[in-house]
């Protein structure tokens, strides 16, 4: 069926009456009566003075469902929009179906279609990598900040091709708590890869304590690296805190070295390969460098490699210098410096998480199946556009645009390469899958039941573990000033 490829139009009631005002049988004047409206569809009966009756429907139906109800629902869901916000657009006298209808269509057709398309796409990606040893990046994204997150989605990305290979959704009651969801997601992701005969050569993550222990004990043959951005961000935060604490006693002299420390960490990781000792030696040299000492750092790294430079140096042994040294040479940090990733980083995962925020906003609550489907939508969108070409001028020069990072408040201005606009080819696959599913299972109750079977076993709602309460008693307590 190709009806979904044809354009859909909004028609005003007055224009509709004008078109249907002439009787098709005798040519006389007709009076139009709206018999019923069903979502986006309207049925109008035209009756002339001679008694001729003509019934007209604004669109075709499949059984009792207007096709545009499915198309509009698909447009809302596949674009990552919220129906509650979308329906507000139609409140200006535009005919629209209810939230209940949307939820029915979503559970019966849209979510199963999304899962089927993702599983097919994922199987094709994994089949290409059978027997290979991959370098992957892993990270967890919680649906809310703090220690009360309901969902944690763990994603594994192929850092060589910049594609999301695996997405695991963990509900907090499936683990020991919200802080354990990241480890559980990683375990499931690795198990899924092993089931598809794919081995993990290198894994780049943040410095999550549980992940470090798990990889060290359970996967000793996998090289576990730490993403430099995550480590540098932690050091930067500590140095900024020191700067604030030390302002009264000359601590503002630390500020010019905060950005330098972050850059030094990147240089340390990129220039040292897999030599853990050399990484630690290069990083520790920062303590001497800030005090204008550039020789005699250590046996592995005896002297600085930069050109002579003029800076506002710290006085060796001063309070600011001691505070900076305590951060740079922290035993916990020094232990992890040796495992900084020398080549691949997880920048792509941070971009992917930003796309997830569009499809599954942290300000909204989603049920498990809907949340999982939205994660898959974000992954398909990212994979299709992750390697978009960079825009060049007619002369073949790369185009750039200026960006003002919000967190820097205008203090740092950067340039970013311009890329071609995103494409949405995956949406056509999703829409066709939803239509095919409607044609195969026209009864929405049967389709919903079949959708649950496709999902398999899902975790029980968190509220099931709570003690049942009496609503009337709660109302009474709410109204009483003695409770």
mmCIF file with all atom_site columns, N, CA and C in Angstrom, residues 34 66 79 104 108 151 169 177 219 241 246 268-269 278 288 304 310 318 385 389 422 481-482:
data_model
loop_
_atom_site.group_PDB
_atom_site.id
_atom_site.type_symbol
_atom_site.label_atom_id
_atom_site.label_alt_id
_atom_site.label_comp_id
_atom_site.label_asym_id
_atom_site.label_entity_id
_atom_site.label_seq_id
_atom_site.pdbx_PDB_ins_code
_atom_site.Cartn_x
_atom_site.Cartn_y
_atom_site.Cartn_z
_atom_site.occupancy
_atom_site.B_iso_or_equiv
_atom_site.pdbx_formal_charge
_atom_site.auth_seq_id
_atom_site.auth_comp_id
_atom_site.auth_asym_id
_atom_site.auth_atom_id
_atom_site.pdbx_PDB_model_num
ATOM 1  N N  . UNK A 1 34  ? -22.405 16.901 9.821  1.00 0.00 ? 34  UNK A N  1
ATOM 2  C CA . UNK A 1 34  ? -21.293 16.064 10.264 1.00 0.00 ? 34  UNK A CA 1
ATOM 3  C C  . UNK A 1 34  ? -21.865 14.893 11.057 1.00 0.00 ? 34  UNK A C  1
ATOM 4  N N  . UNK A 1 66  ? -8.990  4.991  11.042 1.00 0.00 ? 66  UNK A N  1
ATOM 5  C CA . UNK A 1 66  ? -8.560  5.881  9.960  1.00 0.00 ? 66  UNK A CA 1
ATOM 6  C C  . UNK A 1 66  ? -7.041  5.809  9.804  1.00 0.00 ? 66  UNK A C  1
ATOM 7  N N  . UNK A 1 79  ? 9.439   10.821 15.603 1.00 0.00 ? 79  UNK A N  1
ATOM 8  C CA . UNK A 1 79  ? 10.214  12.063 15.677 1.00 0.00 ? 79  UNK A CA 1
ATOM 9  C C  . UNK A 1 79  ? 10.709  12.349 17.089 1.00 0.00 ? 79  UNK A C  1
ATOM 10 N N  . UNK A 1 104 ? -2.856  3.488  22.617 1.00 0.00 ? 104 UNK A N  1
ATOM 11 C CA . UNK A 1 104 ? -3.232  2.200  22.046 1.00 0.00 ? 104 UNK A CA 1
ATOM 12 C C  . UNK A 1 104 ? -2.434  1.903  20.784 1.00 0.00 ? 104 UNK A C  1
ATOM 13 N N  . UNK A 1 108 ? 0.394   -1.067 20.396 1.00 0.00 ? 108 UNK A N  1
ATOM 14 C CA . UNK A 1 108 ? 0.015   -2.149 19.489 1.00 0.00 ? 108 UNK A CA 1
ATOM 15 C C  . UNK A 1 108 ? 0.873   -2.184 18.227 1.00 0.00 ? 108 UNK A C  1
ATOM 16 N N  . UNK A 1 151 ? 15.500  4.469  35.360 1.00 0.00 ? 151 UNK A N  1
ATOM 17 C CA . UNK A 1 151 ? 16.098  3.736  34.258 1.00 0.00 ? 151 UNK A CA 1
ATOM 18 C C  . UNK A 1 151 ? 17.572  4.112  34.091 1.00 0.00 ? 151 UNK A C  1
ATOM 19 N N  . UNK A 1 169 ? 18.551  -1.492 28.429 1.00 0.00 ? 169 UNK A N  1
ATOM 20 C CA . UNK A 1 169 ? 17.771  -0.695 29.378 1.00 0.00 ? 169 UNK A CA 1
ATOM 21 C C  . UNK A 1 169 ? 17.620  -1.473 30.670 1.00 0.00 ? 169 UNK A C  1
ATOM 22 N N  . UNK A 1 177 ? 20.192  -1.349 43.058 1.00 0.00 ? 177 UNK A N  1
ATOM 23 C CA . UNK A 1 177 ? 19.807  0.047  43.208 1.00 0.00 ? 177 UNK A CA 1
ATOM 24 C C  . UNK A 1 177 ? 20.215  0.818  41.975 1.00 0.00 ? 177 UNK A C  1
ATOM 25 N N  . UNK A 1 219 ? 37.191  -9.887 33.030 1.00 0.00 ? 219 UNK A N  1
ATOM 26 C CA . UNK A 1 219 ? 37.676  -9.805 31.649 1.00 0.00 ? 219 UNK A CA 1
ATOM 27 C C  . UNK A 1 219 ? 39.126  -9.312 31.643 1.00 0.00 ? 219 UNK A C  1
ATOM 28 N N  . UNK A 1 241 ? 37.571  24.288 42.278 1.00 0.00 ? 241 UNK A N  1
ATOM 29 C CA . UNK A 1 241 ? 37.184  24.361 43.681 1.00 0.00 ? 241 UNK A CA 1
ATOM 30 C C  . UNK A 1 241 ? 38.332  24.887 44.523 1.00 0.00 ? 241 UNK A C  1
ATOM 31 N N  . UNK A 1 246 ? 41.024  29.148 47.733 1.00 0.00 ? 246 UNK A N  1
ATOM 32 C CA . UNK A 1 246 ? 42.294  29.793 48.012 1.00 0.00 ? 246 UNK A CA 1
ATOM 33 C C  . UNK A 1 246 ? 42.336  31.259 47.607 1.00 0.00 ? 246 UNK A C  1
ATOM 34 N N  . UNK A 1 268 ? 49.347  13.935 27.402 1.00 0.00 ? 268 UNK A N  1
ATOM 35 C CA . UNK A 1 268 ? 49.943  12.781 28.080 1.00 0.00 ? 268 UNK A CA 1
ATOM 36 C C  . UNK A 1 268 ? 49.402  11.477 27.514 1.00 0.00 ? 268 UNK A C  1
ATOM 37 N N  . UNK A 1 269 ? 48.091  11.399 27.338 1.00 0.00 ? 269 UNK A N  1
ATOM 38 C CA . UNK A 1 269 ? 47.477  10.159 26.870 1.00 0.00 ? 269 UNK A CA 1
ATOM 39 C C  . UNK A 1 269 ? 47.796  9.888  25.405 1.00 0.00 ? 269 UNK A C  1
ATOM 40 N N  . UNK A 1 278 ? 55.168  5.777  31.609 1.00 0.00 ? 278 UNK A N  1
ATOM 41 C CA . UNK A 1 278 ? 55.462  7.038  30.930 1.00 0.00 ? 278 UNK A CA 1
ATOM 42 C C  . UNK A 1 278 ? 54.314  8.025  31.097 1.00 0.00 ? 278 UNK A C  1
ATOM 43 N N  . UNK A 1 288 ? 56.265  20.244 38.481 1.00 0.00 ? 288 UNK A N  1
ATOM 44 C CA . UNK A 1 288 ? 57.490  21.019 38.295 1.00 0.00 ? 288 UNK A CA 1
ATOM 45 C C  . UNK A 1 288 ? 57.307  22.117 37.258 1.00 0.00 ? 288 UNK A C  1
ATOM 46 N N  . UNK A 1 304 ? 60.939  18.679 29.934 1.00 0.00 ? 304 UNK A N  1
ATOM 47 C CA . UNK A 1 304 ? 59.769  19.080 29.141 1.00 0.00 ? 304 UNK A CA 1
ATOM 48 C C  . UNK A 1 304 ? 60.134  19.117 27.661 1.00 0.00 ? 304 UNK A C  1
ATOM 49 N N  . UNK A 1 310 ? 56.639  32.076 28.359 1.00 0.00 ? 310 UNK A N  1
ATOM 50 C CA . UNK A 1 310 ? 56.596  33.019 29.483 1.00 0.00 ? 310 UNK A CA 1
ATOM 51 C C  . UNK A 1 310 ? 55.212  32.953 30.104 1.00 0.00 ? 310 UNK A C  1
ATOM 52 N N  . UNK A 1 318 ? 54.711  27.168 47.717 1.00 0.00 ? 318 UNK A N  1
ATOM 53 C CA . UNK A 1 318 ? 53.655  28.073 48.170 1.00 0.00 ? 318 UNK A CA 1
ATOM 54 C C  . UNK A 1 318 ? 52.350  27.316 48.387 1.00 0.00 ? 318 UNK A C  1
ATOM 55 N N  . UNK A 1 385 ? 23.411  9.221  10.924 1.00 0.00 ? 385 UNK A N  1
ATOM 56 C CA . UNK A 1 385 ? 23.994  10.553 10.722 1.00 0.00 ? 385 UNK A CA 1
ATOM 57 C C  . UNK A 1 385 ? 25.339  10.756 11.414 1.00 0.00 ? 385 UNK A C  1
ATOM 58 N N  . UNK A 1 389 ? 29.052  13.922 6.059  1.00 0.00 ? 389 UNK A N  1
ATOM 59 C CA . UNK A 1 389 ? 30.183  14.614 5.455  1.00 0.00 ? 389 UNK A CA 1
ATOM 60 C C  . UNK A 1 389 ? 30.265  16.059 5.932  1.00 0.00 ? 389 UNK A C  1
ATOM 61 N N  . UNK A 1 422 ? 21.046  16.446 8.722  1.00 0.00 ? 422 UNK A N  1
ATOM 62 C CA . UNK A 1 422 ? 20.726  15.043 9.014  1.00 0.00 ? 422 UNK A CA 1
ATOM 63 C C  . UNK A 1 422 ? 19.681  14.495 8.053  1.00 0.00 ? 422 UNK A C  1
ATOM 64 N N  . UNK A 1 481 ? -5.393  18.427 59.738 1.00 0.00 ? 481 UNK A N  1
ATOM 65 C CA . UNK A 1 481 ? -4.211  19.166 60.199 1.00 0.00 ? 481 UNK A CA 1
ATOM 66 C C  . UNK A 1 481 ? -3.512  18.433 61.325 1.00 0.00 ? 481 UNK A C  1
ATOM 67 N N  . UNK A 1 482 ? -4.036  17.285 61.731 1.00 0.00 ? 482 UNK A N  1
ATOM 68 C CA . UNK A 1 482 ? -3.409  16.529 62.830 1.00 0.00 ? 482 UNK A CA 1
ATOM 69 C C  . UNK A 1 482 ? -2.530  15.401 62.313 1.00 0.00 ? 482 UNK A C  1
#
